[in-house]
Structure formats: C-alpha cells, structure tokens
Amino acid sequence: MAGNSARRGAVRKGKKGATVGSGGVRRRALEGRGPTPKAQDRPAHKAYKGSSGAAGTGQRRGGGKGARKAPGSDQVAGRNAVLEALQEDVPATQLTVMVRLDADERVREIMRLASSRGLPVAEASRTDLDRITDHSVHQGVALTIPPYEYAEVDELLDIATDRFEPPLLVALDGITDPRNLGAILRSADAFGAHGVILPERRSVSMTASVWKVAAGAAGRVRVAQVTNLNRTLTALKEKGVFVLGLDAEGDVTTRGLELGTQPAALVVGAEGKGLSRLAREISDQVVSIPMGGRAESLNASVAAAIALYEISGVRESQGLG
C-alpha cells in the first residue's frame, strides 16, 4: 500500500521520468495524444457540431453510406393519401397503422387493399407514427414507399407518341417546394401533360410529401430527373419541341398562344425569381398570364395550372387533346 501511495503522490506532483514499478509504460501511453478536444469536436458529446439530439446513440450523420433518411421522407401519411396511393398501385413496401386505431370505412378499405397486394402491416404507437412521419397529420396510418424510379425524357416523348398526341411536357426551373410539385402533377394529369422534368440540383424531388399532395396523379404522370435542365431543353428543341417559358413579363399571353398546338415544353420558374436567365434565352416564346387584379405574381403551381388549362383548351378546339 505504501508503494501505491508513493506512486500516486509522484503523479500528482508532476514528477518526470518513470515511476516506481511502471517501467515508463504509463508515460509512453500518454505521449502524442495532445490536449483534450473541445466538446463540440467530440462526437459523443451533446454539444457536437451538427448534432440533432442523436449524440451518443450511435447514429451516423451526414449523407455518407449508412446514413439514415430523414423521418417522414419515405412515408405517405393520412387516410385519404394512403387510400389513393393504394388505389393507384403506388409502389409500397409496408403499411403502418396505429395500435387500437378507430377504423372507419377508409381504414377498412386501406387494410383490404394492403392485404390484396400482400403488403406487410405493422402496428405502432402514436408516438412512433409521429416520429416516422415527421409529425405530419397521419390519422393513424402511414405507407412506406421505396425511392422513386425516374423516367428518361425520351420515355415522356414516347408516351405522347403512343397517344397520337403532340408532346406536352412541364419543366420546373428552380421549384423547391414539394407542395408545388405535387399540385403541378395534379394539373399535369388533369390537362393532359405527358410528363414533368426536374433538374437534379436546387430542385424539389419525388418525396413522400409530393405523393401526398399529388395523390393519385403521382402514379399517373411520369417524372424525369435530368443533370442539366438547360441542356435538356436545348436537346428537346433539336427534336422539334418548342420551349415555352412561363413568366410575368412574357412576349405573348396564354390566351394568344399559337404554339399551344405544337409539341411543347412549358418551363415554370420559381415564384418571385421567375425564369432563370438561361431558361429565358432558350425559350422560343415567353408566355405570361393576363391578370386584371392587384396581384403581382401567382404561386408557381397555380400559374402552371392556368397555362396548362389554356393549352389544353387550344388543343381541344383543334381536336388534338
């Protein structure tokens, strides 16, 4: 015991060299480690930079291999949304229902459709459903969907060919809100568009939130994702497709759009920013929506719906729709 006390005393006093009985092992083990890292630099500490409350849980951060998806990113939530998704044969991997759920007619039909498709059904508490749906209004049901399989742009043109119709595509230039994309898909479905084109960067993508807003339209209107939107628009022009930019400062209005009967790609810019400079330069015509009120601009999805309605009317009058 005396020897142990002596060694502890030597360490407290900061005595250099090997202590009795250590052979210098302890000193060598501490060499090269440097000062203790700051709290924000230690992954296990709650103050770790980028921490989202998962410190110490073993969860990986960032977008590298093995990183977890954000909660709700792959869940269609809500009774109407889930029911429509199942009715439209939206790809799904699992149905999750809340424990002791008060089942109405919609829930019974959801369970029937899930059973007919052979989907596994899991039960979860309200707390767990809140978490996996990112606290959306799930009404006790959520549908897990796999990653969206994007089409090629040529596939969208083939859809028009198969229908014996001039192509009508919608290209989104800087749209980042999934609710806008969902609403645009509904309008594209309603007014006969053959597909939607999204850029990979600085753009919304096909998430569960889009499926919920679009409801059944997301299963009927194909979406293509491209590396460079401007190059894609240029390539479409080379194939005989007219590019129509939708902007408040247009050359013509939607009511005088003679090119509406031709193969066309309608380019919709973000609200406020409008069309990007390059998209405007590529456009064969820049089209505006006539407005007599005080509103300076329209929501992107509303503007797209009006333009598609006008084009649909022109085509129908010519027997093309």
XYZ file of C-alpha atoms in Angstrom:
321
model
C 0.000 0.000 0.000
C 2.918 2.336 0.789
C 4.317 1.820 -2.718
C 0.983 2.671 -4.292
C 0.692 5.870 -2.247
C 4.163 6.871 -3.314
C 3.318 6.395 -6.977
C 0.100 8.423 -6.687
C 1.966 11.195 -4.945
C 4.568 11.253 -7.689
C 1.942 11.627 -10.376
C 0.147 14.441 -8.527
C 3.375 16.387 -8.169
C 4.096 16.053 -11.884
C 7.381 14.160 -11.321
C 9.157 13.453 -14.598
C 10.527 10.072 -15.560
C 9.331 6.574 -14.789
C 7.552 5.996 -11.544
C 8.322 3.076 -9.344
C 7.147 -0.167 -10.870
C 5.697 1.368 -14.054
C 8.655 0.865 -16.318
C 7.647 4.129 -18.030
C 4.681 2.415 -19.691
C 2.089 4.903 -18.429
C 4.095 7.883 -19.541
C 4.633 6.481 -23.049
C 0.930 5.647 -23.343
C 0.047 9.314 -22.823
C 2.591 10.715 -25.271
C 1.290 12.212 -28.536
C -2.373 12.455 -27.529
C -2.341 16.223 -27.160
C -4.935 18.306 -25.321
C -8.496 17.104 -24.769
C -10.707 18.049 -27.783
C -13.370 20.679 -27.270
C -16.886 19.442 -26.536
C -18.191 20.441 -29.970
C -15.469 18.304 -31.579
C -16.287 15.125 -29.648
C -18.996 13.028 -31.421
C -20.268 11.501 -28.197
C -20.854 14.893 -26.580
C -24.261 16.586 -26.782
C -22.557 19.786 -27.967
C -21.039 18.016 -31.003
C -21.277 20.195 -34.136
C -24.174 19.161 -36.364
C -25.775 17.187 -33.559
C -29.533 16.826 -33.878
C -30.120 15.296 -30.490
C -28.704 11.921 -31.506
C -25.380 12.235 -29.711
C -24.351 9.054 -28.010
C -26.941 6.934 -29.845
C -24.568 5.600 -32.460
C -26.473 7.182 -35.350
C -24.388 8.234 -38.313
C -24.565 11.806 -39.507
C -24.296 13.283 -42.952
C -25.106 11.737 -46.292
C -22.464 9.036 -46.446
C -23.024 5.335 -46.765
C -25.182 4.065 -43.968
C -26.667 7.475 -43.171
C -30.300 7.352 -42.088
C -33.050 9.023 -44.075
C -34.829 11.992 -42.570
C -38.010 10.954 -40.754
C -41.049 11.147 -42.996
C -39.035 11.257 -46.234
C -40.401 7.906 -47.378
C -43.840 7.895 -45.745
C -47.207 8.753 -47.281
C -49.341 9.740 -44.288
C -53.057 10.355 -43.838
C -56.084 8.181 -44.602
C -57.078 9.815 -47.888
C -53.492 9.982 -49.154
C -52.728 6.363 -48.259
C -56.019 5.134 -49.705
C -55.457 6.946 -53.011
C -51.874 5.710 -53.168
C -53.003 2.100 -52.755
C -55.829 2.536 -55.254
C -53.342 3.878 -57.824
C -50.910 0.995 -57.198
C -48.204 3.330 -55.924
C -45.140 1.168 -55.119
C -45.045 0.449 -51.394
C -43.131 -1.793 -49.017
C -45.151 -1.605 -45.785
C -48.324 -0.261 -44.207
C -48.091 1.021 -40.632
C -51.232 1.501 -38.527
C -51.621 2.883 -35.040
C -52.358 0.481 -32.202
C -56.066 0.376 -31.305
C -56.951 2.512 -34.290
C -60.590 3.556 -34.601
C -61.233 2.156 -38.075
C -63.640 3.901 -40.401
C -64.597 2.907 -43.947
C -61.361 4.340 -45.370
C -59.181 2.379 -42.963
C -61.049 -0.848 -43.732
C -60.525 -0.272 -47.450
C -56.838 0.508 -46.823
C -56.446 -2.781 -44.963
C -58.248 -4.661 -47.720
C -56.064 -3.195 -50.463
C -52.892 -3.798 -48.467
C -53.920 -7.416 -47.933
C -54.730 -7.921 -51.619
C -51.271 -6.623 -52.539
C -49.562 -8.765 -49.914
C -48.116 -5.738 -48.101
C -46.780 -6.377 -44.604
C -48.770 -4.498 -41.960
C -47.055 -3.243 -38.813
C -48.549 -1.688 -35.684
C -47.006 1.327 -33.993
C -47.822 3.703 -31.172
C -48.947 7.241 -31.889
C -45.544 8.477 -30.744
C -43.743 6.200 -33.190
C -46.055 7.202 -36.043
C -45.473 10.862 -35.240
C -41.745 10.246 -35.450
C -41.610 8.256 -38.676
C -43.956 10.684 -40.468
C -42.095 13.757 -39.190
C -45.143 14.800 -37.144
C -47.461 15.131 -40.124
C -51.221 14.586 -39.827
C -51.129 10.806 -40.291
C -54.570 9.954 -38.838
C -53.170 6.649 -37.645
C -51.908 5.283 -40.974
C -48.695 5.595 -42.993
C -47.457 3.899 -46.145
C -43.757 3.304 -46.710
C -42.688 3.866 -50.309
C -39.388 2.949 -51.985
C -37.182 5.517 -53.775
C -38.863 6.905 -56.893
C -37.740 5.452 -60.226
C -37.364 8.408 -62.558
C -38.133 8.133 -66.259
C -35.921 9.215 -69.135
C -37.007 12.279 -71.094
C -37.381 10.140 -74.224
C -39.874 7.967 -72.333
C -42.066 11.033 -71.820
C -41.987 11.718 -75.553
C -42.871 8.076 -76.208
C -45.969 8.449 -74.013
C -47.193 11.247 -76.289
C -46.392 9.185 -79.389
C -48.361 6.223 -78.053
C -51.377 8.515 -77.542
C -51.007 10.026 -81.027
C -50.730 13.485 -79.444
C -48.165 16.285 -79.770
C -45.927 16.149 -76.673
C -46.774 18.461 -73.789
C -44.151 18.466 -71.040
C -43.709 20.598 -67.931
C -40.170 21.540 -66.860
C -39.562 23.044 -63.411
C -36.866 25.701 -63.131
C -35.883 26.255 -59.501
C -39.033 24.870 -57.836
C -38.069 23.634 -54.350
C -41.409 23.242 -52.527
C -42.801 19.666 -52.664
C -46.333 21.047 -52.375
C -45.826 22.936 -55.632
C -44.584 19.803 -57.398
C -47.498 17.772 -56.047
C -50.017 20.367 -57.241
C -48.316 20.624 -60.650
C -48.557 16.852 -61.057
C -52.290 17.056 -60.401
C -52.651 19.782 -63.031
C -50.472 17.871 -65.487
C -52.736 14.868 -65.028
C -55.923 16.924 -65.354
C -54.906 18.768 -68.515
C -53.171 16.033 -70.466
C -49.451 16.710 -69.993
C -47.253 13.725 -70.806
C -44.653 14.194 -68.108
C -42.705 16.505 -65.800
C -38.973 17.247 -65.909
C -36.921 18.135 -62.817
C -33.252 19.126 -62.519
C -31.161 17.175 -60.013
C -29.743 20.227 -58.220
C -31.528 23.077 -56.459
C -34.879 21.455 -57.084
C -37.589 19.505 -55.358
C -37.569 15.749 -55.928
C -40.158 12.981 -55.709
C -40.610 12.516 -51.968
C -43.472 11.163 -49.892
C -44.658 14.739 -49.352
C -45.106 15.080 -53.112
C -47.006 11.778 -53.278
C -49.370 13.028 -50.565
C -50.158 16.337 -52.299
C -50.370 14.791 -55.769
C -52.415 11.845 -54.512
C -53.219 9.557 -57.441
C -51.657 11.892 -60.042
C -48.149 10.915 -58.949
C -48.864 7.392 -60.120
C -50.242 8.508 -63.480
C -47.820 11.253 -64.561
C -44.222 10.184 -65.106
C -41.363 12.353 -63.857
C -37.875 12.586 -65.350
C -34.867 13.941 -63.485
C -32.014 15.449 -65.513
C -28.492 16.566 -64.732
C -28.779 19.881 -66.564
C -32.185 21.367 -67.334
C -30.953 23.893 -69.903
C -29.114 21.247 -71.911
C -32.248 19.093 -71.817
C -34.396 21.963 -73.097
C -31.901 22.581 -75.912
C -31.974 18.884 -76.828
C -35.785 18.965 -76.894
C -35.699 21.914 -79.290
C -33.469 19.883 -81.594
C -36.195 17.215 -81.615
C -38.852 19.693 -82.689
C -40.257 20.573 -79.269
C -40.981 24.277 -78.697
C -39.834 25.634 -75.331
C -42.381 27.984 -73.737
C -41.150 29.933 -70.731
C -43.843 30.989 -68.249
C -43.099 34.414 -66.805
C -44.946 37.584 -65.807
C -43.046 39.570 -68.435
C -43.983 37.451 -71.425
C -43.972 38.173 -75.150
C -47.470 36.702 -75.555
C -50.288 35.763 -73.211
C -51.620 32.282 -72.672
C -54.827 33.308 -74.487
C -52.918 34.093 -77.657
C -50.605 31.110 -77.572
C -50.498 29.785 -81.116
C -47.706 27.354 -80.280
C -50.014 25.546 -77.869
C -50.984 23.095 -80.612
C -47.337 22.220 -81.286
C -45.020 19.848 -79.383
C -44.190 21.957 -76.345
C -42.309 22.051 -73.065
C -43.736 24.563 -70.592
C -40.991 25.889 -68.292
C -42.212 27.079 -64.876
C -39.925 29.223 -62.743
C -39.977 29.753 -59.010
C -42.367 32.315 -57.559
C -40.572 35.621 -57.077
C -37.435 34.663 -59.001
C -39.227 33.618 -62.160
C -37.325 32.007 -65.012
C -33.567 31.791 -64.851
C -31.660 33.814 -67.432
C -30.589 30.788 -69.447
C -34.058 29.243 -69.469
C -35.457 32.537 -70.747
C -32.839 32.719 -73.502
C -33.540 29.146 -74.587
C -37.318 29.679 -74.709
C -38.901 30.041 -78.142
C -41.578 32.194 -76.525
C -42.014 33.681 -73.070
C -45.657 33.426 -72.057
C -47.495 35.440 -69.428
C -50.884 35.038 -67.762
C -53.147 38.078 -68.173
C -54.203 39.394 -64.753
C -56.544 42.295 -64.130
C -56.284 42.267 -60.349
C -53.706 43.705 -57.982
C -51.673 40.510 -57.543
C -48.170 40.908 -58.946
C -47.494 37.200 -59.257
C -49.076 33.799 -58.798
C -47.917 30.728 -56.959
C -45.888 28.530 -59.331
C -48.364 25.657 -59.222
C -51.336 27.980 -59.811
C -49.578 29.602 -62.778
C -48.730 26.188 -64.217
C -52.349 25.047 -63.842
C -53.701 28.112 -65.671
C -51.174 27.766 -68.504
C -51.882 24.055 -68.912
C -55.616 24.742 -68.905
C -55.187 27.307 -71.689
C -53.025 24.952 -73.762
C -55.485 22.133 -73.196
C -58.316 24.345 -74.443
C -56.406 25.300 -77.601
C -55.597 21.668 -78.331
C -59.149 20.514 -77.695
C -60.503 23.135 -80.094
C -58.160 21.749 -82.765
C -59.074 18.137 -81.994
C -55.619 17.388 -80.567
C -56.498 16.735 -76.945
